[in-house]
Amino acid sequence: MGNCFFCKMANGEIPTNTVYEDDDVRVILDINPVNPGHCLVIPKTHAANIYEIEPEILSKAMAVAQKIAVKVKKATGCDGINILQNNEEAAGQTVFHFHIHVIPRKKDDKAFTYKTISMTDEEFINIKNIITEGD
């Protein structure tokens, strides 16, 4: 993608604070971090989201995210790590180049929380049937 900012960063056309690089991905420190040590795992090939990315690149990116999570935990002394990947605007995606966030967390940092909902047994069964249809 000619004008994709993340393609340009991943391929070294735009300077970044790179912490890891191989033939398929570049990992950089996020310029708008949730917490110190927040990294982005960015594939060098363009895919807008998880629906489009090649499975081999997805696997490689997740393996790199695991490796970086271990290093970030050691470097920051954090209490935990969020591995986060957003798809589409409703889910918080603002850059439409697949990437994985590795976010160090402290116990009470309140960076973000999840709100849960209640579902009936019937609702669980209905959604399960829709998801598994065609398997």
PDB file of C-alpha atoms in Angstrom, residues 1-5 7-8 13 46:
ATOM      1  CA  MET A   1       0.000   0.000   0.000  1.00  0.00           C
ATOM      2  CA  GLY A   2       1.744   3.124  -1.252  1.00  0.00           C
ATOM      3  CA  ASN A   3       0.445   5.572   1.360  1.00  0.00           C
ATOM      4  CA  CYS A   4       0.208   3.248   4.354  1.00  0.00           C
ATOM      5  CA  PHE A   5       2.098   4.869   7.227  1.00  0.00           C
ATOM      6  CA  CYS A   7       3.928  -0.113   5.856  1.00  0.00           C
ATOM      7  CA  LYS A   8       6.489   2.683   5.683  1.00  0.00           C
ATOM      8  CA  GLU A  13      11.110   4.204   5.344  1.00  0.00           C
ATOM      9  CA  HIS A  46       0.135  -5.015   4.233  1.00  0.00           C
TER      10      HIS A  46
END
